[in-house]
């Protein structure tokens, strides 16, 4: 078995260019090919993969990068995801719920600093998802105010909410709905997100498209996934037609059942970013500051990412998810810090107009693909 794999690996390695062309042509990869890519060790081949990914990004987006401001509005959550700091049963985390005034102030600072979008994220806060509707009304009102005050597109990441609420969020001015499955293997999903329903979570993304929202899908890396799981995710993501696709390496969190689990090799996330770029040349692919902070930005951009996410203003008492404090209060997760990295890579922030036109074009694609159906909402 080991020998057979070795022969196979050597074959794949010798035909590396052919493998890259195969991915770009949208062909499905065999288990051996996916596994080979995810375990790449040859420096020359790693660089060739990243170079291709940058080439593809340049063809779709030139040298322009989008920047997303991030507001973690509430750290309360009704769920108990095994990997997450904010899981319900974790007593070792700081809980807060920011007021509308505080959120508006932080969003205004983000907008002034030049971000292209404000991402309003939170745990599945029982105060909002309480079923009587009042919490959802407050969320919808908040999105409308954020949109009006900043003039920016708003992304909402509130977790699993009913289709009718997605419709109200879209009407209030939300452009994006982010909801990450983490894995598209239902058994692994069940382990990672105990008590949550795989299909309901997938369905919210279909509903969001029906309502005219753009959809972000996401993978968590280093949580027991196999190469086949990654290949399976690529298939599902194609089917869903996700407009933005992220991968984040797992970061162990204190007080959680996975606190002692070793984090994956940093290379793994960047290899998957590059694969995503080749498979989805025209989609948005984030480089998150929430995994390795500003020091991890360069490698993610070099792998073909074209959006910098998790820009958090200092001095507002806000936290990230995977890295709740890294670089935040010292101003390392600001547009200024991001721009200085972009400069060294021959990249620059896009204009707001360029971001808006990308959104318009993509909304048209979603409409043409009939992912959006007025009747469903
Ligand atoms: N509560 C909402 C939800 O789960 O959809 C919105 C929060 S969203 C920002 C949380 C995402 O952060 C997760 O879907 C996961 O991909 C990522 N995340 C959470 N904990 C993480 C960790 N320990 N390491 C890496 N990524 C993590
Ligand atoms: C990020 N930590 O952008 C955030 C988060 C939520 N839409 C995004 C996972 O990296
Ligand atoms: Fe809650 Fe989201 Fe964390 Fe899961 S990932 S515990 S739903 S905040």
mmCIF file of C-alpha atoms and ligand atoms in Angstrom:
data_model
loop_
_atom_site.group_PDB
_atom_site.id
_atom_site.type_symbol
_atom_site.label_atom_id
_atom_site.label_comp_id
_atom_site.label_asym_id
_atom_site.label_seq_id
_atom_site.Cartn_x
_atom_site.Cartn_y
_atom_site.Cartn_z
ATOM 1 C CA UNK A 1 0.000 0.000 0.000
ATOM 2 C CA UNK A 2 2.742 2.439 1.012
ATOM 3 C CA UNK A 3 4.743 1.496 -2.077
ATOM 4 C CA UNK A 4 1.761 1.877 -4.366
ATOM 5 C CA UNK A 5 1.160 5.351 -2.979
ATOM 6 C CA UNK A 6 4.786 6.284 -3.457
ATOM 7 C CA UNK A 7 4.734 5.262 -7.132
ATOM 8 C CA UNK A 8 1.544 7.205 -7.509
ATOM 9 C CA UNK A 9 3.019 10.269 -5.809
ATOM 10 C CA UNK A 10 6.066 10.154 -8.066
ATOM 11 C CA UNK A 11 3.838 10.019 -11.142
ATOM 12 C CA UNK A 12 1.773 12.946 -9.958
ATOM 13 C CA UNK A 13 4.908 14.859 -9.015
ATOM 14 C CA UNK A 14 6.412 14.386 -12.467
ATOM 15 C CA UNK A 15 3.268 15.646 -14.115
ATOM 16 C CA UNK A 16 2.791 18.585 -11.790
ATOM 17 C CA UNK A 17 2.068 21.064 -14.594
ATOM 18 C CA UNK A 18 -0.569 18.687 -15.933
ATOM 19 C CA UNK A 19 -2.119 18.497 -12.481
ATOM 20 C CA UNK A 20 -2.338 22.298 -12.238
ATOM 21 C CA UNK A 21 -3.973 22.440 -15.687
ATOM 22 C CA UNK A 22 -6.421 19.761 -14.634
ATOM 23 C CA UNK A 23 -7.544 21.817 -11.618
ATOM 24 C CA UNK A 24 -7.870 24.959 -13.703
ATOM 25 C CA UNK A 25 -9.961 23.052 -16.249
ATOM 26 C CA UNK A 26 -12.399 22.261 -13.455
ATOM 27 C CA UNK A 27 -11.787 18.517 -13.556
ATOM 28 C CA UNK A 28 -12.311 16.507 -10.408
ATOM 29 C CA UNK A 29 -9.145 15.360 -8.664
ATOM 30 C CA UNK A 30 -8.532 11.785 -7.559
ATOM 31 C CA UNK A 31 -7.942 11.081 -3.866
ATOM 32 C CA UNK A 32 -4.244 10.558 -4.609
ATOM 33 C CA UNK A 33 -4.002 13.889 -6.454
ATOM 34 C CA UNK A 34 -5.782 15.880 -3.746
ATOM 35 C CA UNK A 35 -3.739 14.195 -1.069
ATOM 36 C CA UNK A 36 -0.546 14.941 -3.013
ATOM 37 C CA UNK A 37 -1.453 18.636 -3.252
ATOM 38 C CA UNK A 38 -2.389 18.937 0.419
ATOM 39 C CA UNK A 39 0.915 17.370 1.410
ATOM 40 C CA UNK A 40 3.142 19.205 -1.065
ATOM 41 C CA UNK A 41 6.705 19.431 0.183
ATOM 42 C CA UNK A 42 8.791 20.261 -2.855
ATOM 43 C CA UNK A 43 9.530 23.992 -2.573
ATOM 44 C CA UNK A 44 9.545 24.402 -6.350
ATOM 45 C CA UNK A 45 6.126 22.816 -6.696
ATOM 46 C CA UNK A 46 4.691 24.818 -3.806
ATOM 47 C CA UNK A 47 5.910 28.026 -5.415
ATOM 48 C CA UNK A 48 4.585 26.921 -8.837
ATOM 49 C CA UNK A 49 1.133 26.365 -7.295
ATOM 50 C CA UNK A 50 1.147 29.772 -5.575
ATOM 51 C CA UNK A 51 2.429 31.480 -8.697
ATOM 52 C CA UNK A 52 -0.397 29.997 -10.758
ATOM 53 C CA UNK A 53 -2.875 31.119 -8.107
ATOM 54 C CA UNK A 54 -1.499 34.681 -8.231
ATOM 55 C CA UNK A 55 -1.611 34.625 -12.019
ATOM 56 C CA UNK A 56 -5.268 33.598 -11.955
ATOM 57 C CA UNK A 57 -6.049 36.279 -9.331
ATOM 58 C CA UNK A 58 -4.341 38.906 -11.481
ATOM 59 C CA UNK A 59 -6.413 37.909 -14.496
ATOM 60 C CA UNK A 60 -9.653 38.271 -12.526
ATOM 61 C CA UNK A 61 -8.836 41.174 -10.198
ATOM 62 C CA UNK A 62 -5.629 42.852 -11.373
ATOM 63 C CA UNK A 63 -3.568 43.984 -8.389
ATOM 64 C CA UNK A 64 -6.526 45.214 -6.340
ATOM 65 C CA UNK A 65 -7.421 43.810 -2.955
ATOM 66 C CA UNK A 66 -10.646 44.285 -0.968
ATOM 67 C CA UNK A 67 -10.635 45.009 2.787
ATOM 68 C CA UNK A 68 -13.367 43.953 5.232
ATOM 69 C CA UNK A 69 -13.917 45.503 8.654
ATOM 70 C CA UNK A 70 -15.141 43.100 11.265
ATOM 71 C CA UNK A 71 -17.343 43.670 14.322
ATOM 72 C CA UNK A 72 -17.919 40.823 16.734
ATOM 73 C CA UNK A 73 -21.068 42.309 18.253
ATOM 74 C CA UNK A 74 -21.858 39.593 20.787
ATOM 75 C CA UNK A 75 -19.819 36.756 22.237
ATOM 76 C CA UNK A 76 -22.877 34.967 23.670
ATOM 77 C CA UNK A 77 -23.851 31.787 21.866
ATOM 78 C CA UNK A 78 -26.522 29.112 22.241
ATOM 79 C CA UNK A 79 -24.321 26.557 20.426
ATOM 80 C CA UNK A 80 -21.489 24.407 21.640
ATOM 81 C CA UNK A 81 -19.144 24.036 18.662
ATOM 82 C CA UNK A 82 -16.155 22.048 19.870
ATOM 83 C CA UNK A 83 -13.561 24.330 18.264
ATOM 84 C CA UNK A 84 -14.946 27.715 19.306
ATOM 85 C CA UNK A 85 -13.949 30.011 22.177
ATOM 86 C CA UNK A 86 -17.513 31.301 22.433
ATOM 87 C CA UNK A 87 -19.178 27.897 22.762
ATOM 88 C CA UNK A 88 -21.990 27.986 25.279
ATOM 89 C CA UNK A 89 -20.293 25.809 27.883
ATOM 90 C CA UNK A 90 -16.960 27.649 27.919
ATOM 91 C CA UNK A 91 -16.474 29.436 31.224
ATOM 92 C CA UNK A 92 -12.994 30.654 30.217
ATOM 93 C CA UNK A 93 -14.151 33.359 27.850
ATOM 94 C CA UNK A 94 -15.199 36.963 28.224
ATOM 95 C CA UNK A 95 -18.805 37.544 27.263
ATOM 96 C CA UNK A 96 -20.055 40.867 26.023
ATOM 97 C CA UNK A 97 -22.938 42.249 24.019
ATOM 98 C CA UNK A 98 -22.166 45.592 22.377
ATOM 99 C CA UNK A 99 -24.870 48.277 22.313
ATOM 100 C CA UNK A 100 -26.143 49.721 19.049
ATOM 101 C CA UNK A 101 -24.294 52.937 19.848
ATOM 102 C CA UNK A 102 -20.996 51.111 20.362
ATOM 103 C CA UNK A 103 -21.431 49.122 17.152
ATOM 104 C CA UNK A 104 -22.251 52.244 15.135
ATOM 105 C CA UNK A 105 -19.176 54.007 16.523
ATOM 106 C CA UNK A 106 -16.877 51.114 15.648
ATOM 107 C CA UNK A 107 -18.396 50.787 12.159
ATOM 108 C CA UNK A 108 -17.951 54.508 11.519
ATOM 109 C CA UNK A 109 -14.285 54.246 12.428
ATOM 110 C CA UNK A 110 -13.884 51.268 10.145
ATOM 111 C CA UNK A 111 -15.596 53.109 7.286
ATOM 112 C CA UNK A 112 -13.398 56.182 7.824
ATOM 113 C CA UNK A 113 -10.329 53.971 7.685
ATOM 114 C CA UNK A 114 -11.204 52.867 4.156
ATOM 115 C CA UNK A 115 -12.669 49.352 4.430
ATOM 116 C CA UNK A 116 -14.904 48.192 1.570
ATOM 117 C CA UNK A 117 -17.426 46.373 3.749
ATOM 118 C CA UNK A 118 -18.520 45.959 7.365
ATOM 119 C CA UNK A 119 -18.999 42.375 8.557
ATOM 120 C CA UNK A 120 -21.400 42.165 11.504
ATOM 121 C CA UNK A 121 -20.644 38.897 13.255
ATOM 122 C CA UNK A 122 -21.866 37.353 16.487
ATOM 123 C CA UNK A 123 -22.457 34.137 18.327
ATOM 124 C CA UNK A 124 -25.920 32.662 17.928
ATOM 125 C CA UNK A 125 -26.929 34.993 20.743
ATOM 126 C CA UNK A 126 -30.128 33.826 22.496
ATOM 127 C CA UNK A 127 -31.000 37.496 22.857
ATOM 128 C CA UNK A 128 -31.357 37.699 19.070
ATOM 129 C CA UNK A 129 -32.389 34.179 18.120
ATOM 130 C CA UNK A 130 -35.092 34.032 20.792
ATOM 131 C CA UNK A 131 -37.958 33.059 18.563
ATOM 132 C CA UNK A 132 -40.292 35.904 19.563
ATOM 133 C CA UNK A 133 -38.987 38.057 16.719
ATOM 134 C CA UNK A 134 -37.948 41.061 18.809
ATOM 135 C CA UNK A 135 -34.262 40.099 18.624
ATOM 136 C CA UNK A 136 -34.430 39.711 14.855
ATOM 137 C CA UNK A 137 -36.137 43.111 14.587
ATOM 138 C CA UNK A 138 -33.229 44.667 16.486
ATOM 139 C CA UNK A 139 -30.738 42.949 14.160
ATOM 140 C CA UNK A 140 -32.574 44.167 11.060
ATOM 141 C CA UNK A 141 -32.759 47.697 12.477
ATOM 142 C CA UNK A 142 -29.030 47.584 13.255
ATOM 143 C CA UNK A 143 -28.162 46.505 9.705
ATOM 144 C CA UNK A 144 -30.306 49.288 8.231
ATOM 145 C CA UNK A 145 -28.631 51.897 10.455
ATOM 146 C CA UNK A 146 -25.142 50.559 9.704
ATOM 147 C CA UNK A 147 -25.822 50.686 5.988
ATOM 148 C CA UNK A 148 -27.207 54.213 6.129
ATOM 149 C CA UNK A 149 -24.500 55.593 8.357
ATOM 150 C CA UNK A 150 -21.483 54.028 6.619
ATOM 151 C CA UNK A 151 -22.840 53.854 3.057
ATOM 152 C CA UNK A 152 -20.983 50.544 2.831
ATOM 153 C CA UNK A 153 -22.180 47.077 1.895
ATOM 154 C CA UNK A 154 -22.930 45.039 5.037
ATOM 155 C CA UNK A 155 -22.180 41.366 5.594
ATOM 156 C CA UNK A 156 -24.142 39.570 8.304
ATOM 157 C CA UNK A 157 -22.867 36.475 10.083
ATOM 158 C CA UNK A 158 -25.549 35.762 12.713
ATOM 159 C CA UNK A 159 -25.530 31.950 12.328
ATOM 160 C CA UNK A 160 -28.579 29.977 11.236
ATOM 161 C CA UNK A 161 -31.647 32.223 10.939
ATOM 162 C CA UNK A 162 -35.043 31.716 9.259
ATOM 163 C CA UNK A 163 -35.446 32.567 5.544
ATOM 164 C CA UNK A 164 -37.923 35.332 6.401
ATOM 165 C CA UNK A 165 -35.241 37.038 8.512
ATOM 166 C CA UNK A 166 -32.712 36.750 5.660
ATOM 167 C CA UNK A 167 -35.280 38.472 3.456
ATOM 168 C CA UNK A 168 -35.657 41.312 5.979
ATOM 169 C CA UNK A 169 -31.882 41.629 6.299
ATOM 170 C CA UNK A 170 -31.561 41.905 2.513
ATOM 171 C CA UNK A 171 -34.306 44.542 2.449
ATOM 172 C CA UNK A 172 -32.490 46.455 5.217
ATOM 173 C CA UNK A 173 -29.392 46.687 3.031
ATOM 174 C CA UNK A 174 -27.343 43.577 3.820
ATOM 175 C CA UNK A 175 -25.468 42.400 0.736
ATOM 176 C CA UNK A 176 -23.780 39.275 2.115
ATOM 177 C CA UNK A 177 -24.721 36.349 4.314
ATOM 178 C CA UNK A 178 -21.761 34.430 5.737
ATOM 179 C CA UNK A 179 -22.302 30.973 7.186
ATOM 180 C CA UNK A 180 -19.511 28.422 7.212
ATOM 181 C CA UNK A 181 -20.221 24.734 7.086
ATOM 182 C CA UNK A 182 -16.563 24.010 8.107
ATOM 183 C CA UNK A 183 -16.812 20.609 6.385
ATOM 184 C CA UNK A 184 -19.201 19.011 3.924
ATOM 185 C CA UNK A 185 -18.928 15.622 5.510
ATOM 186 C CA UNK A 186 -22.076 15.347 7.648
ATOM 187 C CA UNK A 187 -20.401 12.981 10.145
ATOM 188 C CA UNK A 188 -17.455 15.316 10.756
ATOM 189 C CA UNK A 189 -19.872 18.270 10.909
ATOM 190 C CA UNK A 190 -21.787 16.500 13.672
ATOM 191 C CA UNK A 191 -18.595 16.081 15.701
ATOM 192 C CA UNK A 192 -17.585 19.719 15.247
ATOM 193 C CA UNK A 193 -21.017 21.276 15.670
ATOM 194 C CA UNK A 194 -22.854 18.930 18.070
ATOM 195 C CA UNK A 195 -26.610 19.355 18.220
ATOM 196 C CA UNK A 196 -26.750 21.371 14.997
ATOM 197 C CA UNK A 197 -28.389 20.205 11.803
ATOM 198 C CA UNK A 198 -26.117 19.896 8.760
ATOM 199 C CA UNK A 199 -28.952 20.356 6.288
ATOM 200 C CA UNK A 200 -30.542 23.386 7.962
ATOM 201 C CA UNK A 201 -27.179 25.130 7.943
ATOM 202 C CA UNK A 202 -26.722 24.361 4.214
ATOM 203 C CA UNK A 203 -30.299 25.416 3.494
ATOM 204 C CA UNK A 204 -29.777 28.923 4.934
ATOM 205 C CA UNK A 205 -27.233 29.521 2.162
ATOM 206 C CA UNK A 206 -29.684 28.427 -0.520
ATOM 207 C CA UNK A 207 -32.334 30.645 1.100
ATOM 208 C CA UNK A 208 -29.922 33.577 1.231
ATOM 209 C CA UNK A 209 -29.276 33.308 -2.521
ATOM 210 C CA UNK A 210 -33.027 33.114 -3.113
ATOM 211 C CA UNK A 211 -33.342 36.414 -1.266
ATOM 212 C CA UNK A 212 -30.711 38.053 -3.451
ATOM 213 C CA UNK A 213 -27.956 37.967 -0.814
ATOM 214 C CA UNK A 214 -24.470 36.918 -1.823
ATOM 215 C CA UNK A 215 -23.173 33.936 0.131
ATOM 216 C CA UNK A 216 -19.894 33.188 1.846
ATOM 217 C CA UNK A 217 -19.022 29.544 2.538
ATOM 218 C CA UNK A 218 -16.089 28.448 4.683
ATOM 219 C CA UNK A 219 -13.894 25.478 5.577
ATOM 220 C CA UNK A 220 -12.090 24.804 8.819
ATOM 221 C CA UNK A 221 -8.756 23.145 8.349
ATOM 222 C CA UNK A 222 -6.965 20.756 10.710
ATOM 223 C CA UNK A 223 -10.045 19.347 12.413
ATOM 224 C CA UNK A 224 -9.867 15.784 11.144
ATOM 225 C CA UNK A 225 -10.705 16.370 7.503
ATOM 226 C CA UNK A 226 -9.278 14.056 4.831
ATOM 227 C CA UNK A 227 -8.284 14.934 1.250
ATOM 228 C CA UNK A 228 -11.561 13.348 0.138
ATOM 229 C CA UNK A 229 -13.468 15.692 2.437
ATOM 230 C CA UNK A 230 -11.773 18.684 0.814
ATOM 231 C CA UNK A 231 -12.629 17.357 -2.659
ATOM 232 C CA UNK A 232 -16.211 16.833 -1.484
ATOM 233 C CA UNK A 233 -16.321 20.425 -0.197
ATOM 234 C CA UNK A 234 -15.189 21.761 -3.571
ATOM 235 C CA UNK A 235 -18.086 19.903 -5.223
ATOM 236 C CA UNK A 236 -20.687 21.187 -2.770
ATOM 237 C CA UNK A 237 -19.341 24.744 -2.987
ATOM 238 C CA UNK A 238 -19.662 24.594 -6.787
ATOM 239 C CA UNK A 239 -23.222 23.393 -6.444
ATOM 240 C CA UNK A 240 -24.171 26.100 -3.954
ATOM 241 C CA UNK A 241 -22.481 28.724 -6.134
ATOM 242 C CA UNK A 242 -20.835 30.436 -3.142
ATOM 243 C CA UNK A 243 -19.671 33.935 -4.009
ATOM 244 C CA UNK A 244 -16.915 34.140 -1.415
ATOM 245 C CA UNK A 245 -15.086 31.094 -0.098
ATOM 246 C CA UNK A 246 -12.772 30.963 2.884
ATOM 247 C CA UNK A 247 -10.560 28.473 4.597
ATOM 248 C CA UNK A 248 -9.135 29.026 8.072
ATOM 249 C CA UNK A 249 -6.686 26.876 9.963
ATOM 250 C CA UNK A 250 -8.015 25.716 13.305
ATOM 251 C CA UNK A 251 -6.617 27.710 16.260
ATOM 252 C CA UNK A 252 -6.895 25.864 19.624
ATOM 253 C CA UNK A 253 -9.018 27.747 22.174
ATOM 254 C CA UNK A 254 -8.715 27.649 25.991
ATOM 255 C CA UNK A 255 -11.547 25.982 27.839
ATOM 256 C CA UNK A 256 -12.737 23.972 24.823
ATOM 257 C CA UNK A 257 -12.554 20.203 24.226
ATOM 258 C CA UNK A 258 -10.062 20.860 21.405
ATOM 259 C CA UNK A 259 -7.794 23.114 23.498
ATOM 260 C CA UNK A 260 -4.942 20.612 23.433
ATOM 261 C CA UNK A 261 -5.288 19.575 19.806
ATOM 262 C CA UNK A 262 -2.227 20.634 17.817
ATOM 263 C CA UNK A 263 -2.970 23.268 15.173
ATOM 264 C CA UNK A 264 -2.334 22.256 11.555
ATOM 265 C CA UNK A 265 0.778 23.240 9.586
ATOM 266 C CA UNK A 266 0.327 26.882 8.478
ATOM 267 C CA UNK A 267 1.184 25.751 4.945
ATOM 268 C CA UNK A 268 -2.006 23.717 4.755
ATOM 269 C CA UNK A 269 -4.325 26.733 4.815
ATOM 270 C CA UNK A 270 -2.339 28.466 2.086
ATOM 271 C CA UNK A 271 -2.305 25.349 -0.104
ATOM 272 C CA UNK A 272 -6.100 25.207 0.142
ATOM 273 C CA UNK A 273 -6.364 28.954 -0.590
ATOM 274 C CA UNK A 274 -4.357 28.357 -3.782
ATOM 275 C CA UNK A 275 -6.499 25.360 -4.779
ATOM 276 C CA UNK A 276 -9.646 27.444 -4.179
ATOM 277 C CA UNK A 277 -8.239 30.213 -6.365
ATOM 278 C CA UNK A 278 -7.590 27.795 -9.242
ATOM 279 C CA UNK A 279 -10.988 26.109 -8.921
ATOM 280 C CA UNK A 280 -12.903 29.380 -8.404
ATOM 281 C CA UNK A 281 -10.896 31.983 -10.373
ATOM 282 C CA UNK A 282 -13.465 34.790 -10.205
ATOM 283 C CA UNK A 283 -14.679 34.385 -6.609
ATOM 284 C CA UNK A 284 -13.595 36.312 -3.531
ATOM 285 C CA UNK A 285 -11.163 34.390 -1.333
ATOM 286 C CA UNK A 286 -10.225 35.841 2.065
ATOM 287 C CA UNK A 287 -6.873 36.138 3.750
ATOM 288 C CA UNK A 288 -8.041 36.268 7.357
ATOM 289 C CA UNK A 289 -6.072 38.200 9.946
ATOM 290 C CA UNK A 290 -7.865 36.078 12.528
ATOM 291 C CA UNK A 291 -5.566 33.050 12.256
ATOM 292 C CA UNK A 292 -1.992 34.363 12.322
ATOM 293 C CA UNK A 293 -2.536 38.120 12.531
ATOM 294 C CA UNK A 294 -0.772 40.665 10.348
ATOM 295 C CA UNK A 295 2.344 38.454 10.187
ATOM 296 C CA UNK A 296 0.289 35.823 8.357
ATOM 297 C CA UNK A 297 -1.059 38.179 5.705
ATOM 298 C CA UNK A 298 1.761 37.964 3.173
ATOM 299 C CA UNK A 299 1.639 34.169 2.795
ATOM 300 C CA UNK A 300 -2.130 34.185 2.308
ATOM 301 C CA UNK A 301 -1.969 36.905 -0.349
ATOM 302 C CA UNK A 302 0.899 35.066 -2.017
ATOM 303 C CA UNK A 303 -1.370 32.017 -2.215
ATOM 304 C CA UNK A 304 -3.971 33.939 -4.244
ATOM 305 C CA UNK A 305 -6.356 35.462 -1.675
ATOM 306 C CA UNK A 306 -7.916 38.775 -2.728
ATOM 307 C CA UNK A 307 -9.827 39.998 0.352
ATOM 308 C CA UNK A 308 -8.314 40.872 3.714
ATOM 309 C CA UNK A 309 -10.820 40.103 6.463
ATOM 310 C CA UNK A 310 -11.000 40.597 10.202
ATOM 311 C CA UNK A 311 -9.772 44.186 10.237
ATOM 312 C CA UNK A 312 -10.704 45.269 13.787
ATOM 313 C CA UNK A 313 -10.428 48.831 15.145
ATOM 314 C CA UNK A 314 -8.413 49.184 18.381
ATOM 315 C CA UNK A 315 -9.839 50.864 21.475
ATOM 316 C CA UNK A 316 -13.397 49.537 21.076
ATOM 317 C CA UNK A 317 -13.070 46.440 23.237
ATOM 318 C CA UNK A 318 -13.802 44.222 20.228
ATOM 319 C CA UNK A 319 -12.437 40.721 19.760
ATOM 320 C CA UNK A 320 -11.846 38.266 16.914
ATOM 321 C CA UNK A 321 -13.076 34.674 16.848
ATOM 322 C CA UNK A 322 -10.088 32.426 16.298
ATOM 323 C CA UNK A 323 -7.586 35.017 17.582
ATOM 324 C CA UNK A 324 -9.570 37.089 20.004
ATOM 325 C CA UNK A 325 -6.871 39.629 20.832
ATOM 326 C CA UNK A 326 -3.898 39.103 18.470
ATOM 327 C CA UNK A 327 -2.632 42.470 17.104
ATOM 328 C CA UNK A 328 -5.939 44.257 17.775
ATOM 329 C CA UNK A 329 -5.182 46.784 20.500
ATOM 330 C CA UNK A 330 -1.755 47.638 19.067
ATOM 331 C CA UNK A 331 -3.402 48.611 15.754
ATOM 332 C CA UNK A 332 -2.000 45.671 13.799
ATOM 333 C CA UNK A 333 -5.365 44.734 12.338
ATOM 334 C CA UNK A 334 -6.085 48.103 10.719
ATOM 335 C CA UNK A 335 -6.242 49.216 7.082
ATOM 336 C CA UNK A 336 -2.965 51.108 7.598
ATOM 337 C CA UNK A 337 -1.158 47.946 8.688
ATOM 338 C CA UNK A 338 -2.725 45.990 5.819
ATOM 339 C CA UNK A 339 -1.753 48.613 3.261
ATOM 340 C CA UNK A 340 1.880 48.500 4.260
ATOM 341 C CA UNK A 341 1.906 44.747 3.577
ATOM 342 C CA UNK A 342 0.050 45.161 0.268
ATOM 343 C CA UNK A 343 2.634 47.679 -0.884
ATOM 344 C CA UNK A 344 5.512 45.259 -0.462
ATOM 345 C CA UNK A 345 3.692 42.762 -2.697
ATOM 346 C CA UNK A 346 2.874 45.138 -5.545
ATOM 347 C CA UNK A 347 -0.804 45.125 -4.541
ATOM 348 C CA UNK A 348 -3.115 47.944 -3.488
ATOM 349 C CA UNK A 349 -6.561 48.463 -2.003
ATOM 350 C CA UNK A 350 -9.294 48.572 -4.645
ATOM 351 C CA UNK A 351 -11.458 51.655 -4.938
ATOM 352 C CA UNK A 352 -14.900 51.446 -3.357
ATOM 353 C CA UNK A 353 -16.322 51.804 -6.839
ATOM 354 C CA UNK A 354 -14.424 48.730 -8.032
ATOM 355 C CA UNK A 355 -15.802 46.710 -5.123
ATOM 356 C CA UNK A 356 -19.340 47.924 -5.803
ATOM 357 C CA UNK A 357 -19.068 46.957 -9.480
ATOM 358 C CA UNK A 358 -17.790 43.500 -8.580
ATOM 359 C CA UNK A 359 -20.837 43.096 -6.310
ATOM 360 C CA UNK A 360 -23.221 44.236 -9.066
ATOM 361 C CA UNK A 361 -21.713 41.835 -11.587
ATOM 362 C CA UNK A 362 -21.830 38.947 -9.163
ATOM 363 C CA UNK A 363 -25.445 39.724 -8.180
ATOM 364 C CA UNK A 364 -26.302 39.520 -11.869
ATOM 365 C CA UNK A 365 -24.546 36.140 -12.151
ATOM 366 C CA UNK A 366 -26.519 34.881 -9.153
ATOM 367 C CA UNK A 367 -29.740 36.116 -10.792
ATOM 368 C CA UNK A 368 -28.813 34.514 -14.135
ATOM 369 C CA UNK A 369 -27.997 31.208 -12.494
ATOM 370 C CA UNK A 370 -31.455 31.452 -10.948
ATOM 371 C CA UNK A 371 -29.953 30.967 -7.540
ATOM 372 C CA UNK A 372 -32.197 33.916 -6.778
ATOM 373 C CA UNK A 373 -35.929 33.258 -7.039
ATOM 374 C CA UNK A 374 -38.268 36.004 -5.912
ATOM 375 C CA UNK A 375 -41.047 33.493 -5.295
ATOM 376 C CA UNK A 376 -39.076 31.697 -2.597
ATOM 377 C CA UNK A 377 -38.943 34.698 -0.311
HETATM 378 N N1 LIG B 1 -21.817 32.179 15.162
HETATM 379 C C1 LIG B 1 -21.882 32.312 13.758
HETATM 380 C C2 LIG B 1 -21.578 31.017 13.067
HETATM 381 O O1 LIG B 1 -21.020 30.122 13.680
HETATM 382 O O2 LIG B 1 -21.911 30.935 11.897
HETATM 383 C C3 LIG B 1 -20.984 33.401 13.234
HETATM 384 C C4 LIG B 1 -19.596 33.365 13.811
HETATM 385 S S1 LIG B 1 -18.466 32.909 12.633
HETATM 386 C C5 LIG B 1 -17.466 34.287 12.743
HETATM 387 C C6 LIG B 1 -17.528 31.734 13.372
HETATM 388 C C7 LIG B 1 -16.556 31.117 12.394
HETATM 389 O O3 LIG B 1 -15.261 31.332 12.847
HETATM 390 C C8 LIG B 1 -16.759 29.628 12.357
HETATM 391 O O4 LIG B 1 -17.692 29.262 11.380
HETATM 392 C C9 LIG B 1 -15.368 29.092 12.104
HETATM 393 O O5 LIG B 1 -15.174 28.889 10.722
HETATM 394 C C10 LIG B 1 -14.462 30.213 12.604
HETATM 395 N N2 LIG B 1 -13.822 29.772 13.856
HETATM 396 C C11 LIG B 1 -14.383 29.672 15.077
HETATM 397 N N3 LIG B 1 -13.516 29.168 15.979
HETATM 398 C C12 LIG B 1 -12.379 28.942 15.315
HETATM 399 C C13 LIG B 1 -11.107 28.423 15.692
HETATM 400 N N4 LIG B 1 -10.875 27.994 16.927
HETATM 401 N N5 LIG B 1 -10.154 28.351 14.763
HETATM 402 C C14 LIG B 1 -10.397 28.760 13.497
HETATM 403 N N6 LIG B 1 -11.574 29.243 13.062
HETATM 404 C C15 LIG B 1 -12.569 29.336 13.958
HETATM 405 C C1 LIG B 2 -12.655 36.724 9.784
HETATM 406 N N1 LIG B 2 -12.821 36.020 12.065
HETATM 407 O O1 LIG B 2 -12.985 37.450 8.883
HETATM 408 C C2 LIG B 2 -13.534 36.533 10.969
HETATM 409 C C3 LIG B 2 -14.763 35.709 10.724
HETATM 410 C C4 LIG B 2 -17.083 36.096 9.818
HETATM 411 N N2 LIG B 2 -17.803 36.426 8.636
HETATM 412 C C5 LIG B 2 -15.595 36.188 9.562
HETATM 413 C C6 LIG B 2 -14.451 34.227 10.701
HETATM 414 O O2 LIG B 2 -11.586 36.168 9.734
HETATM 415 FE FE1 LIG B 3 -21.379 29.844 18.378
HETATM 416 FE FE2 LIG B 3 -20.521 30.340 15.890
HETATM 417 FE FE3 LIG B 3 -18.796 29.741 17.895
HETATM 418 FE FE4 LIG B 3 -20.375 27.849 16.945
HETATM 419 S S1 LIG B 3 -18.773 28.943 15.756
HETATM 420 S S2 LIG B 3 -20.008 28.274 19.137
HETATM 421 S S3 LIG B 3 -22.227 28.965 16.470
HETATM 422 S S4 LIG B 3 -20.037 31.542 17.749
#
